[in-house]
XYZ file of C-alpha atoms in Angstrom:
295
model
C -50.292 -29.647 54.208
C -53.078 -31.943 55.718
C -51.020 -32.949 58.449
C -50.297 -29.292 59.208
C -53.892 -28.095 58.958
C -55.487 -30.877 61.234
C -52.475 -30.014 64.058
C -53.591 -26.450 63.890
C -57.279 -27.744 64.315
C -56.089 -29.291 67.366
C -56.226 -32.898 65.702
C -53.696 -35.704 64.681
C -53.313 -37.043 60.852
C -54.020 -40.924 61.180
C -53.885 -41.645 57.363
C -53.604 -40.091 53.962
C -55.096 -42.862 51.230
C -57.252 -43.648 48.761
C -57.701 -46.613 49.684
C -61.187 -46.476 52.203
C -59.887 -50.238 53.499
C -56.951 -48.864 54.883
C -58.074 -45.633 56.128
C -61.187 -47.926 58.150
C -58.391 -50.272 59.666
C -55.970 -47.497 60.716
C -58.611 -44.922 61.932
C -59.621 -48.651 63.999
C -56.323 -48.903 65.252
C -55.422 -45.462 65.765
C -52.348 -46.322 63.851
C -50.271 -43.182 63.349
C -48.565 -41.930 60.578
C -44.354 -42.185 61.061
C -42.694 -39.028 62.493
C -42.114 -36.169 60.366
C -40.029 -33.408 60.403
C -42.011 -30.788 59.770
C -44.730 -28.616 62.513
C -46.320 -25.868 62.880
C -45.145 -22.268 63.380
C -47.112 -20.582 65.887
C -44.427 -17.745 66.132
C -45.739 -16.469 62.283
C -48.357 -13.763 62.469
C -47.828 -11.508 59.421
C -49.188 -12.567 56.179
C -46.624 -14.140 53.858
C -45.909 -15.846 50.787
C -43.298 -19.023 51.545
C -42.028 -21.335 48.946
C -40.552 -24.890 50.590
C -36.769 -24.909 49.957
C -35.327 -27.933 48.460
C -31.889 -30.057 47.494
C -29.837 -29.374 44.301
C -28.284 -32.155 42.872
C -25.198 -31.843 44.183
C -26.630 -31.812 47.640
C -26.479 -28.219 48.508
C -29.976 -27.203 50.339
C -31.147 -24.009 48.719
C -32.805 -22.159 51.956
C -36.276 -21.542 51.636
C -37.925 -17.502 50.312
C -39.838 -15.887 52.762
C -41.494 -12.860 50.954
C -42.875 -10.847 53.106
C -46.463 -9.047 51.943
C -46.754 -5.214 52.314
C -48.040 -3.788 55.317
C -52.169 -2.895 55.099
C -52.844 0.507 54.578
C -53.798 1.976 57.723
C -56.946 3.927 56.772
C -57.811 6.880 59.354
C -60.746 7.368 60.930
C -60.552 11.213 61.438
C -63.378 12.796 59.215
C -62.849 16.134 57.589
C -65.568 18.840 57.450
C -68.209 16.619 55.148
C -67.331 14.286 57.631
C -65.846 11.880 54.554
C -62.846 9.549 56.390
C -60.283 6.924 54.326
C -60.403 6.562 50.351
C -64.245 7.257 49.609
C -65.825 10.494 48.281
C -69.107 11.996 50.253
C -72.060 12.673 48.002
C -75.525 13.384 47.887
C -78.947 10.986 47.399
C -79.431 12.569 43.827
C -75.734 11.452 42.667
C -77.220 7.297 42.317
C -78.489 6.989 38.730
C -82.324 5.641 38.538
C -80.912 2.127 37.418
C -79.180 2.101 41.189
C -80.781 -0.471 43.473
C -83.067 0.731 46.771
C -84.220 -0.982 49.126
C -86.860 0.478 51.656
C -87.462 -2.206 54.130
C -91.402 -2.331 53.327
C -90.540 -5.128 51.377
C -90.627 -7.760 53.870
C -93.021 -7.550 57.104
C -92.281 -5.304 60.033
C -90.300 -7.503 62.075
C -88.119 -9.719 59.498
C -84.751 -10.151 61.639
C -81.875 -10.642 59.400
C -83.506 -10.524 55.975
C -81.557 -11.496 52.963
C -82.977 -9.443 49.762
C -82.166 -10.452 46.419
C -82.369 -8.352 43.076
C -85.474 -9.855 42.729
C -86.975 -8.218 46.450
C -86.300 -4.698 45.572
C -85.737 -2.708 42.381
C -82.654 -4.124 41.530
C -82.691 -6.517 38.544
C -80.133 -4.766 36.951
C -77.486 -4.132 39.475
C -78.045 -8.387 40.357
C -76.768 -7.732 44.227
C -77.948 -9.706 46.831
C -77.754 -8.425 50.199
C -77.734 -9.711 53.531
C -78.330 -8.173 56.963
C -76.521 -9.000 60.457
C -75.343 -7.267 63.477
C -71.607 -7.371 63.183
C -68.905 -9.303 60.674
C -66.954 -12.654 61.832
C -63.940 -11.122 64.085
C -65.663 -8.534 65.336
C -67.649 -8.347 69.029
C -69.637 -5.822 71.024
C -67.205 -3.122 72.814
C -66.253 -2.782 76.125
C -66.828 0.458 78.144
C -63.093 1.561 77.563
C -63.615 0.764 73.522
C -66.619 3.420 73.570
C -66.433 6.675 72.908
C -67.854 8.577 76.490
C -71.296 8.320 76.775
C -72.187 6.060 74.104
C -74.650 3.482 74.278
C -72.455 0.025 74.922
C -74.872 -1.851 72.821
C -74.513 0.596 70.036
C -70.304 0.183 69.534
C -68.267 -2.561 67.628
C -64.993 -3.913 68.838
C -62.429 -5.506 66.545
C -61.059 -6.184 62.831
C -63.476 -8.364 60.464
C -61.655 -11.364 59.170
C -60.771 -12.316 55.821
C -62.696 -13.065 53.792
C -65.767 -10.924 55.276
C -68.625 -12.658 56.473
C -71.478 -11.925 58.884
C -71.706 -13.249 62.316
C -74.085 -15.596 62.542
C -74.122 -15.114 66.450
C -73.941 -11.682 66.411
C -77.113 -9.706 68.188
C -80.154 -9.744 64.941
C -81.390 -6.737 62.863
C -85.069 -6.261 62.288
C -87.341 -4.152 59.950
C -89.082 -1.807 62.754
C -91.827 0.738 62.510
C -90.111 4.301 63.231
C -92.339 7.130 64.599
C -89.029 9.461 64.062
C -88.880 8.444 60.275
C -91.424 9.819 57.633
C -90.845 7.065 55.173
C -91.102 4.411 58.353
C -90.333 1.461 58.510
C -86.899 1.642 59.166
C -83.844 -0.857 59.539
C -82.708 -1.280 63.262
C -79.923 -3.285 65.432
C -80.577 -5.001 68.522
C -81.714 -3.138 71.133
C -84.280 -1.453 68.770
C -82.282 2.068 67.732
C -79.624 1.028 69.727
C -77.525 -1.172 68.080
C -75.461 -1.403 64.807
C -76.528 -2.550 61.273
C -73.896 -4.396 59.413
C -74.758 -5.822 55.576
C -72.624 -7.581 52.834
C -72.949 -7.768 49.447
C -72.601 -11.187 47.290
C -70.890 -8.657 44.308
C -68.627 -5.732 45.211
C -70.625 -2.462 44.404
C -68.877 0.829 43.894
C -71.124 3.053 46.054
C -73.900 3.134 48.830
C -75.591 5.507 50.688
C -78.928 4.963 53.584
C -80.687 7.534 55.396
C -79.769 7.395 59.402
C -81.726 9.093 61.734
C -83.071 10.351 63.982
C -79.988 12.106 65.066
C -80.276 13.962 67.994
C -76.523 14.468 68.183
C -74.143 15.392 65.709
C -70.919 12.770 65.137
C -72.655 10.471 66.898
C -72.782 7.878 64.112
C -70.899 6.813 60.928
C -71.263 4.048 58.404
C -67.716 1.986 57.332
C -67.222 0.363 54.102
C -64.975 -2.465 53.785
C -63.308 -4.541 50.807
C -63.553 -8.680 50.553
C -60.435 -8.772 52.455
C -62.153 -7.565 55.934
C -60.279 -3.877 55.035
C -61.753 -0.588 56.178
C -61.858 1.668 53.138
C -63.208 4.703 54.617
C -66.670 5.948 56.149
C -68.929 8.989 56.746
C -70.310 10.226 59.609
C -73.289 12.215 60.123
C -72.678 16.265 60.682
C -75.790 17.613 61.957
C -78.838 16.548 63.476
C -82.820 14.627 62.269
C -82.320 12.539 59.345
C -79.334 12.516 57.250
C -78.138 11.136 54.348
C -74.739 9.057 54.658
C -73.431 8.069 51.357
C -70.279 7.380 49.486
C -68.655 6.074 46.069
C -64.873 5.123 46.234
C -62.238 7.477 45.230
C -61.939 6.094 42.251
C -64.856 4.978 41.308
C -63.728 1.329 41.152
C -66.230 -1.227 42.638
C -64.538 -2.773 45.863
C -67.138 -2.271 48.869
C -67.630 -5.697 50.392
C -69.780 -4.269 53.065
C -71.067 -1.544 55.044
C -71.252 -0.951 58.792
C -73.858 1.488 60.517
C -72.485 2.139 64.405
C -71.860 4.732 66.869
C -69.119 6.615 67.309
C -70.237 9.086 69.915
C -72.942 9.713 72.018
C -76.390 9.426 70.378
C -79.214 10.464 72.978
C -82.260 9.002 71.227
C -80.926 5.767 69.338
C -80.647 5.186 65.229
C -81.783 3.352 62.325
C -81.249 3.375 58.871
C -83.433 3.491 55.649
C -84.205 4.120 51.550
C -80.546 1.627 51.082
C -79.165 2.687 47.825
C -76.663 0.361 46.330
C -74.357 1.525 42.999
C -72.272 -0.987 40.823
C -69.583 1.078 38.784
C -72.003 3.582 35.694
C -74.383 3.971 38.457
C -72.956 6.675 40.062
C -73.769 10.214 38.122
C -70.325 11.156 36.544
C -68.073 13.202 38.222
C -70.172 13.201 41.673
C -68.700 16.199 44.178
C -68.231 16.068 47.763
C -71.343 16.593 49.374
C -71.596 20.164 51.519
């Protein structure tokens, strides 16, 4: 396994010991361990469960199981009228229970890039999420012109699947609290170019809905938030149907909590850039029973 894992690293296995004295003379020798006859399969690129094969007794070699894993649901992106997409249920602000976490963005000073805000920061102590703020997750990249929908800002769009399990970029372009002439309850959240670029945030605990206010929209469909699981899968999304500030939120379909984390991007064109505030986070009995579709 070691030996397979350094090769795909690029790297050689020199030793496997407990011994240190051995390990310090070999890695001094660059002795190498004896040939083997196993390598790496670069041809494999679906997930799958293997199990080594082995010899009976009477020498007959039992071939080894290859199990294949189900395909991933393929989750489309194609809102409906609410503008609701994938396995999540639009509401409305007023469906989060008062014990649901919010988070306003005054907390920290205009300017914070990246902030990280634990239960602690915000009115949360009861939910216990911690959340943390980046531009885009780990497999993911800025789009190119022909991965943009027509006349949307470049800066704004995100290329590519997030990798398993999700994490934020660490290279990816900062978020910062900003002050927001186009929001009443300003400051607001924004990406990099300020109100031009997305707003991606994870959460240590899966959560079982979340909603922000985005704005200012000065084109409808312009803009949509994504939810995905702690696999890097896209659950579903909302976009936003009309114009000023709107409120994007969701709970999952069945009200079980599996949203990793949520990105806030374009879609379309959006003449006057975005941001997003008032961050309401729901762990499962947060969420008023039997929430309906929001109109």
């Amino acid at each position: 396994l070691w030996s397979l894992f350094l090769q795909a690293q690029g790297g050689t296995l020199a030793t496997f010991t407990t011994d240190p004295e051995t390990a310090r003379d070999r890695f001094i020798t660059c002795e190498r361990k004896a040939g083997r006859s196993f390598d790496w399969d670069n041809t494999r690129t679906l997930e799958a469960m293997i199990s080594a094969g082995r010899t009976t007794d009477f020498g007959e070699v039992v071939p080894p199981l290859v199990e294949h894993l189900p395909e991933p649901e393929v989750v489309s992106e194609v809102p409906d009228a609410s503008g609701r997409f994938g396995r999540v249920i639009r509401v409305e602000e007023h469906a989060f229970l008062p014990d649901a976490g919010m988070i306003g963005f005054h907390e920290f000073r205009i300017g914070a890039r990246n902030p990280v805000y634990r239960p602690q920061d915000y009115d949360g102590a009861l939910t216990g999420v911690t959340v943390r703020f980046g531009g885009y997750f780990l497999g993911q990249r800025p789009a190119k012109a022909d991965e943009c929908p027509d006349r949307a800002a470049l800066t704004g769009c995100v290329a590519g699947t997030p990798l398993a399990p999700l994490q934020l970029d660490p290279d990816a372009p900062s978020v910062q609290s900003v002050a927001d002439r186009s929001n009443p309850d300003s400051p607001s959240l924004s990406g990099t170019p300020k109100h031009n670029g997305p707003v991606t945030l994870q959460f240590d605990t899966d959560v079982a809905g979340v909603g922000l206010l985005g704005g200012y929209f000065n084109d409808a469909q312009s803009t949509a938030i994504r939810v995905f699981d702690r696999q890097g899968r896209l659950i579903g999304g909302v976009t936003n149907v009309g114009t000023g500030m709107e409120y994007l939120a969701l709970v999952t379909d069945d009200g079980v909590a599996r949203i990793a984390g949520l990105q806030f991007s374009l879609i379309g064109r959006e003449q006057a850039g975005f941001a997003i505030d008032n961050l309401r986070i729901a762990i499962t009995g947060q969420i008023v029973e039997g929430s309906r579709p929001a109109q």
